[in-house]
Short mmCIF file of C-alpha atoms and ligand atoms in Angstrom, two decimals:
data_model
loop_
_atom_site.label_atom_id
_atom_site.label_comp_id
_atom_site.label_asym_id
_atom_site.label_seq_id
_atom_site.Cartn_x
_atom_site.Cartn_y
_atom_site.Cartn_z
CA UNK A 1 18.79 7.25 -0.30
CA UNK A 2 16.66 10.35 0.86
CA UNK A 3 17.49 11.52 4.53
CA UNK A 4 14.36 11.32 6.74
CA UNK A 5 13.63 11.22 10.29
CA UNK A 6 11.21 8.39 10.77
CA UNK A 7 11.79 6.67 7.48
CA UNK A 8 14.37 4.95 5.74
CA UNK A 9 13.76 5.45 1.70
CA UNK A 10 15.86 3.80 -0.44
CA UNK A 11 16.29 2.24 -4.05
CA UNK A 12 16.55 -1.72 -4.48
CA UNK A 13 16.01 -4.65 -6.94
CA UNK A 14 17.60 -4.27 -10.46
CA UNK A 15 18.29 -1.00 -11.46
CA UNK A 16 16.96 0.39 -8.44
CA UNK A 17 13.61 -0.55 -9.76
CA UNK A 18 12.01 -0.57 -6.84
CA UNK A 19 11.21 2.20 -4.16
CA UNK A 20 11.38 0.36 -0.62
CA UNK A 21 10.21 3.08 2.38
CA UNK A 22 11.07 1.56 5.85
CA UNK A 23 9.25 2.81 8.68
CA UNK A 24 11.81 3.34 11.17
CA UNK A 25 10.29 4.56 14.64
CA UNK A 26 11.16 1.14 15.87
CA UNK A 27 10.88 1.79 19.76
CA UNK A 28 7.47 3.01 19.05
CA UNK A 29 6.08 0.63 17.31
CA UNK A 30 6.35 2.75 13.94
CA UNK A 31 3.31 4.60 15.47
CA UNK A 32 2.35 7.08 12.85
CA UNK A 33 3.13 10.59 13.75
CA UNK A 34 2.32 13.34 12.11
CA UNK A 35 6.32 13.42 11.43
CA UNK A 36 6.48 10.01 9.80
CA UNK A 37 3.11 10.56 7.53
CA UNK A 38 4.67 13.57 6.15
CA UNK A 39 7.82 11.91 5.52
CA UNK A 40 5.92 8.77 3.84
CA UNK A 41 3.80 10.72 1.51
CA UNK A 42 6.72 12.60 0.47
CA UNK A 43 9.06 9.49 -0.15
CA UNK A 44 6.34 7.82 -2.22
CA UNK A 45 5.37 10.52 -4.27
CA UNK A 46 9.24 11.27 -4.71
CA UNK A 47 8.99 7.79 -5.94
CA UNK A 48 5.96 7.95 -8.00
CA UNK A 49 7.09 10.40 -10.12
CA UNK A 50 10.83 8.84 -10.34
CA UNK A 51 10.64 6.99 -14.50
CA UNK A 52 13.43 4.60 -12.84
CA UNK A 53 11.05 3.20 -10.09
CA UNK A 54 8.18 1.15 -11.74
CA UNK A 55 6.84 -0.07 -7.73
CA UNK A 56 7.54 0.01 -3.89
CA UNK A 57 7.59 -1.81 -1.03
CA UNK A 58 6.14 -0.37 2.42
CA UNK A 59 7.49 -2.09 5.34
CA UNK A 60 8.39 -1.40 9.23
CA UNK A 61 10.54 -3.71 11.92
CA UNK A 62 9.94 -7.18 12.16
CA UNK A 63 7.76 -6.28 15.48
CA UNK A 64 5.87 -4.16 14.12
CA UNK A 65 4.49 -2.68 10.46
CA UNK A 66 3.07 0.07 12.30
CA UNK A 67 1.20 0.20 15.85
CA UNK A 68 -1.21 2.55 14.84
CA UNK A 69 -1.86 6.28 14.96
CA UNK A 70 0.11 7.73 17.64
CA UNK A 71 -1.54 7.93 20.69
CA UNK A 72 0.24 9.85 22.41
CA UNK A 73 -0.05 12.87 19.91
CA UNK A 74 -3.73 12.22 19.64
CA UNK A 75 -4.51 12.63 23.56
CA UNK A 76 -4.39 16.14 23.94
CA UNK A 77 -6.62 16.41 20.48
CA UNK A 78 -10.22 17.84 20.91
CA UNK A 79 -12.49 17.82 18.06
CA UNK A 80 -12.11 21.23 17.18
CA UNK A 81 -8.55 20.96 16.45
CA UNK A 82 -9.11 17.58 14.80
CA UNK A 83 -11.44 19.45 12.67
CA UNK A 84 -9.89 22.57 11.59
CA UNK A 85 -6.23 20.74 11.24
CA UNK A 86 -8.25 18.15 9.15
CA UNK A 87 -6.25 15.44 11.46
CA UNK A 88 -5.76 12.32 9.09
CA UNK A 89 -6.42 14.50 6.03
CA UNK A 90 -3.24 13.76 4.44
CA UNK A 91 -3.71 9.69 5.20
CA UNK A 92 -5.46 9.56 1.67
CA UNK A 93 -2.20 10.62 -0.51
CA UNK A 94 -1.17 7.53 -0.34
CA UNK A 95 -4.25 5.98 -2.13
CA UNK A 96 -3.08 8.56 -5.27
CA UNK A 97 -0.05 7.25 -5.81
CA UNK A 98 0.08 6.09 -9.54
CA UNK A 99 2.55 2.73 -9.22
CA UNK A 100 1.76 -0.51 -7.31
CA UNK A 101 2.52 0.01 -3.82
CA UNK A 102 3.10 -3.64 -1.63
CA UNK A 103 2.73 -3.79 1.89
CA UNK A 104 5.22 -5.96 3.74
CA UNK A 105 3.94 -6.65 7.10
CA UNK A 106 5.83 -8.34 9.57
CA UNK A 107 4.55 -7.81 13.34
CA UNK A 108 1.84 -5.68 14.29
CA UNK A 109 -0.58 -3.68 11.76
CA UNK A 110 -3.27 -1.97 14.46
CA UNK A 111 -5.20 0.82 13.88
CA UNK A 112 -3.85 3.15 11.64
CA UNK A 113 -1.10 0.66 10.83
CA UNK A 114 -3.69 -1.59 9.17
CA UNK A 115 -5.12 1.05 7.33
CA UNK A 116 -1.94 2.15 5.85
CA UNK A 117 -1.52 -1.64 4.85
CA UNK A 118 -4.78 -2.15 3.61
CA UNK A 119 -4.16 1.22 1.25
CA UNK A 120 -1.69 -0.06 -0.46
CA UNK A 121 -2.79 -2.41 -3.73
CA UNK A 122 -0.81 -5.46 -2.50
CA UNK A 123 -0.16 -6.67 0.62
CA UNK A 124 2.30 -9.74 1.89
CA UNK A 125 2.24 -10.22 5.38
CA UNK A 126 4.59 -12.62 7.20
CA UNK A 127 3.85 -15.85 9.17
CA UNK A 128 3.77 -13.39 12.33
CA UNK A 129 1.69 -10.46 11.15
CA UNK A 130 -1.28 -9.39 12.94
CA UNK A 131 -4.07 -7.25 11.95
CA UNK A 132 -6.74 -5.09 13.82
CA UNK A 133 -8.66 -2.28 14.43
CA UNK A 134 -8.69 -2.16 18.24
CA UNK A 135 -9.07 1.43 18.17
CA UNK A 136 -12.49 0.85 20.42
CA UNK A 137 -10.59 0.12 23.02
CA UNK A 138 -9.19 3.93 23.30
CA UNK A 139 -12.72 4.90 23.20
CA UNK A 140 -12.62 5.91 19.69
CA UNK A 141 -13.19 4.50 16.55
CA UNK A 142 -10.87 3.63 13.39
CA UNK A 143 -10.79 7.06 11.10
CA UNK A 144 -8.32 6.05 8.53
CA UNK A 145 -10.42 4.08 6.31
CA UNK A 146 -10.80 0.81 8.65
CA UNK A 147 -14.44 0.56 8.47
CA UNK A 148 -14.65 1.22 4.76
CA UNK A 149 -12.09 -0.86 4.05
CA UNK A 150 -12.65 -3.73 5.88
CA UNK A 151 -16.39 -4.14 5.30
CA UNK A 152 -16.60 -3.36 1.69
CA UNK A 153 -14.68 -5.30 -0.89
CA UNK A 154 -13.20 -1.42 -2.08
CA UNK A 155 -9.52 -1.35 -1.56
CA UNK A 156 -9.56 -4.64 -0.60
CA UNK A 157 -9.86 -8.40 -1.92
CA UNK A 158 -9.96 -7.74 -5.61
CA UNK A 159 -6.45 -6.35 -5.12
CA UNK A 160 -4.67 -8.76 -2.70
CA UNK A 161 -6.12 -11.58 -4.72
CA UNK A 162 -3.43 -14.20 -2.54
CA UNK A 163 -4.59 -15.23 0.73
CA UNK A 164 -1.58 -14.36 2.74
CA UNK A 165 -3.14 -11.23 3.22
CA UNK A 166 -5.94 -10.57 6.45
CA UNK A 167 -8.01 -8.43 7.54
CA UNK A 168 -10.04 -8.66 11.11
CA UNK A 169 -13.08 -7.12 12.01
CA UNK A 170 -13.40 -3.45 13.73
CA UNK A 171 -12.68 -4.23 17.68
CA UNK A 172 -10.92 -7.38 17.73
CA UNK A 173 -6.98 -8.68 16.69
CA UNK A 174 -5.59 -11.60 15.06
CA UNK A 175 -3.18 -13.57 13.27
CA UNK A 176 -2.41 -14.81 9.79
CA UNK A 177 -3.17 -18.62 11.36
CA UNK A 178 -6.61 -18.22 12.96
CA UNK A 179 -7.91 -17.95 9.67
CA UNK A 180 -5.85 -21.07 8.80
CA UNK A 181 -3.93 -18.60 6.50
CA UNK A 182 -0.08 -19.24 6.43
CA UNK A 183 1.98 -16.01 6.33
CA UNK A 184 5.22 -15.62 4.37
CA UNK A 185 9.03 -16.32 6.48
CA UNK A 186 9.52 -13.41 8.44
CA UNK A 187 12.89 -12.81 7.27
CA UNK A 188 12.51 -13.27 3.48
CA UNK A 189 9.42 -11.10 3.49
CA UNK A 190 10.89 -7.92 2.09
CA UNK A 191 12.81 -9.83 -0.32
CA UNK A 192 10.16 -11.23 -1.97
CA UNK A 193 7.73 -7.87 -1.87
CA UNK A 194 10.83 -6.28 -3.81
CA UNK A 195 11.03 -9.77 -6.11
CA UNK A 196 7.41 -8.72 -6.98
CA UNK A 197 7.84 -5.08 -7.56
CA UNK A 198 11.25 -5.97 -9.89
CA UNK A 199 8.49 -8.22 -12.22
CA UNK A 200 6.03 -5.55 -11.96
CA UNK A 201 8.77 -3.04 -12.94
CA UNK A 202 9.22 -5.25 -16.25
CA UNK A 203 6.13 -4.24 -17.49
CA UNK A 204 5.22 -1.28 -19.25
CA UNK A 205 4.67 1.50 -16.30
CA UNK A 206 2.07 3.03 -18.28
CA UNK A 207 -0.13 -0.02 -18.96
CA UNK A 208 0.52 -0.98 -15.05
CA UNK A 209 -0.62 2.69 -13.89
CA UNK A 210 -3.39 2.10 -15.96
CA UNK A 211 -4.05 -1.62 -14.82
CA UNK A 212 -4.45 -0.41 -11.42
CA UNK A 213 -6.36 2.82 -12.16
CA UNK A 214 -9.24 0.45 -13.60
CA UNK A 215 -8.50 -1.68 -10.28
CA UNK A 216 -9.54 1.40 -8.23
CA UNK A 217 -12.15 2.91 -10.53
CA UNK A 218 -13.99 -1.09 -10.67
CA UNK A 219 -13.44 -0.80 -6.08
CA UNK A 220 -15.69 2.43 -6.59
CA UNK A 221 -18.23 2.37 -9.41
CA UNK A 222 -21.22 0.22 -10.12
CA UNK A 223 -20.43 -2.78 -12.57
CA UNK A 224 -21.88 -1.61 -15.46
CA UNK A 225 -19.75 1.47 -15.05
CA UNK A 226 -16.63 -0.16 -13.85
CA UNK A 227 -16.79 -2.39 -16.92
CA UNK A 228 -17.54 1.06 -19.43
CA UNK A 229 -14.43 2.48 -17.28
CA UNK A 230 -12.44 -0.39 -18.28
CA UNK A 231 -12.86 -0.43 -21.73
CA UNK A 232 -12.02 3.36 -22.27
CA UNK A 233 -9.04 2.93 -20.51
CA UNK A 234 -8.08 -0.32 -22.82
CA UNK A 235 -8.61 2.22 -25.72
CA UNK A 236 -7.11 4.46 -24.10
CA UNK A 237 -3.63 2.13 -23.92
CA UNK A 238 -4.07 1.99 -28.10
CA UNK A 239 -2.66 5.60 -27.93
CA UNK A 240 0.42 4.47 -26.28
CA UNK A 241 4.10 3.69 -28.09
CA UNK A 242 4.17 0.41 -25.57
CA UNK A 243 0.87 -1.09 -26.43
CA UNK A 244 2.44 -1.27 -30.07
CA UNK A 245 5.84 -2.42 -29.10
CA UNK A 246 4.52 -5.07 -26.73
CA UNK A 247 2.34 -6.74 -29.45
CA UNK A 248 5.13 -6.29 -32.14
CA UNK A 249 7.47 -7.33 -30.08
CA UNK A 250 4.96 -10.90 -29.71
CA UNK A 251 4.88 -11.63 -32.99
CA UNK A 252 8.54 -10.86 -34.01
CA UNK A 253 9.10 -12.66 -30.77
CA UNK A 254 11.43 -10.61 -28.94
CA UNK A 255 11.42 -8.68 -25.78
CA UNK A 256 9.61 -5.33 -25.51
CA UNK A 257 11.44 -2.13 -25.17
CA UNK A 258 9.30 -0.09 -23.14
CA UNK A 259 8.68 4.06 -23.94
CA UNK A 260 5.96 5.10 -21.90
CA UNK A 261 6.46 6.33 -18.22
N1 CAA B 301 0.98 5.11 19.66
C1 CAA B 301 2.15 5.98 20.35
N2 CAA B 301 3.13 4.97 20.90
C2 CAA B 301 2.65 3.64 20.76
C3 CAA B 301 1.83 3.14 20.30
C4 CAA B 301 0.76 4.04 19.37
N3 CAA B 301 -0.11 3.48 18.37
N4 CAA B 301 1.97 1.77 20.00
C5 CAA B 301 2.93 1.49 20.99
N5 CAA B 301 3.30 2.74 21.40
C6 CAA B 301 4.69 2.60 22.05
C7 CAA B 301 4.32 2.53 23.58
O1 CAA B 301 3.87 3.70 24.32
C8 CAA B 301 5.71 2.17 24.14
O2 CAA B 301 6.59 3.14 24.24
P1 CAA B 301 7.28 3.36 26.32
O3 CAA B 301 8.54 2.14 25.59
O4 CAA B 301 8.12 4.82 25.92
O5 CAA B 301 6.23 3.09 27.32
C9 CAA B 301 6.67 1.19 23.12
O6 CAA B 301 5.43 1.88 21.75
C10 CAA B 301 6.19 -0.16 23.29
O7 CAA B 301 4.93 -0.46 23.32
P2 CAA B 301 4.30 -1.89 24.11
O8 CAA B 301 5.42 -1.49 25.75
O9 CAA B 301 3.44 -1.34 24.59
O10 CAA B 301 4.77 -2.54 24.00
P3 CAA B 301 4.40 -4.03 23.73
O11 CAA B 301 4.84 -5.64 22.68
O12 CAA B 301 3.98 -4.74 25.08
O13 CAA B 301 2.28 -4.13 23.26
C11 CAA B 301 1.19 -3.63 21.22
C12 CAA B 301 2.32 -4.09 21.63
C13 CAA B 301 0.10 -4.64 21.65
C14 CAA B 301 1.34 -3.16 20.05
C15 CAA B 301 0.60 -2.32 22.06
O14 CAA B 301 1.39 -1.17 22.05
C16 CAA B 301 -0.67 -1.47 21.46
O15 CAA B 301 -1.91 -1.84 22.23
N6 CAA B 301 -0.57 -0.45 21.33
C17 CAA B 301 -1.44 0.49 20.38
C18 CAA B 301 -2.41 -0.31 19.54
C19 CAA B 301 -3.47 1.05 19.20
O16 CAA B 301 -4.19 1.07 19.77
N7 CAA B 301 -3.45 1.48 18.06
C20 CAA B 301 -4.67 2.19 17.34
C21 CAA B 301 -4.10 3.53 17.62
S1 CAA B 301 -5.52 4.84 16.91
C22 CAA B 301 -5.76 4.62 15.59
O17 CAA B 301 -4.75 4.35 14.79
C23 CAA B 301 -6.34 5.47 15.11
C24 CAA B 301 -6.94 5.39 13.44
O18 CAA B 301 -7.38 4.77 12.89
C25 CAA B 301 -6.16 6.33 12.81
#
């Protein structure tokens, strides 16, 4: 269990194979201050390089996954300070994590909170989850990917294949019920996400990482290029011990013993 001020980082699941990060600034509804984002980045990177961890779950409290970037921290900023200090510059770090990250969202996922959820690979949404990009009410606009993520399939539909995920258009806020989608029970949401993380951790880590890379590439590239990229990764899998082991184990009717990580 890592020692942090704004988050709790711990290992869960069988043999500690799932890295669980809980945003823990409850009174401020997990507003994403700089300190929290730095800790989040560090905790995820630590799990990413831990060979015992196969997937990560990111969650908040029952009331709020995260209510956005910290408005008190942003209020005194100027264009010059944003630009020169590259404000939100480190938010992209989550998209560079190579292992799957599952967002387990209860309550508010607003502004930057919605953006952080969308940059995850999978979203499990609780029945009272609310997603939205309300920045326009503050006289500004989404700055952490809200436009790109909600208006392109990029980073979204292909990866959030089940309909537990909900997005909202810029400027509005809404619940799953409004779109006739049902969320998961609030109390069991994190456990269900951890179970999914365990299931993912049971596969070859290198094969999972390649899948994630292929999906991310497909979102960025034209179809033809995406298909070529996927094919090359598929061929590359033949250079791994796990590909040989997976197929051999199938033919020998036994459970594979994964090696690569
Ligand atoms: N930043 C800083 N503090 C926040 C916050 C935020 N984004 N959201 C909530 N808080 C704080 C409140 O100031 C309040 O603090 P105090 O108790 O010290 O007064 C505490 O959290 C509880 O909030 P409320 O009293 O407002 O709780 P509520 O239940 O009445 O309302 C809410 C909940 C509707 C989520 C409301 O808090 C709210 O609208 N929050 C702001 C949401 C928002 O605009 N997010 C976008 C931020 S901009 C952004 O994210 C830019 C980007 O793209 C990166």
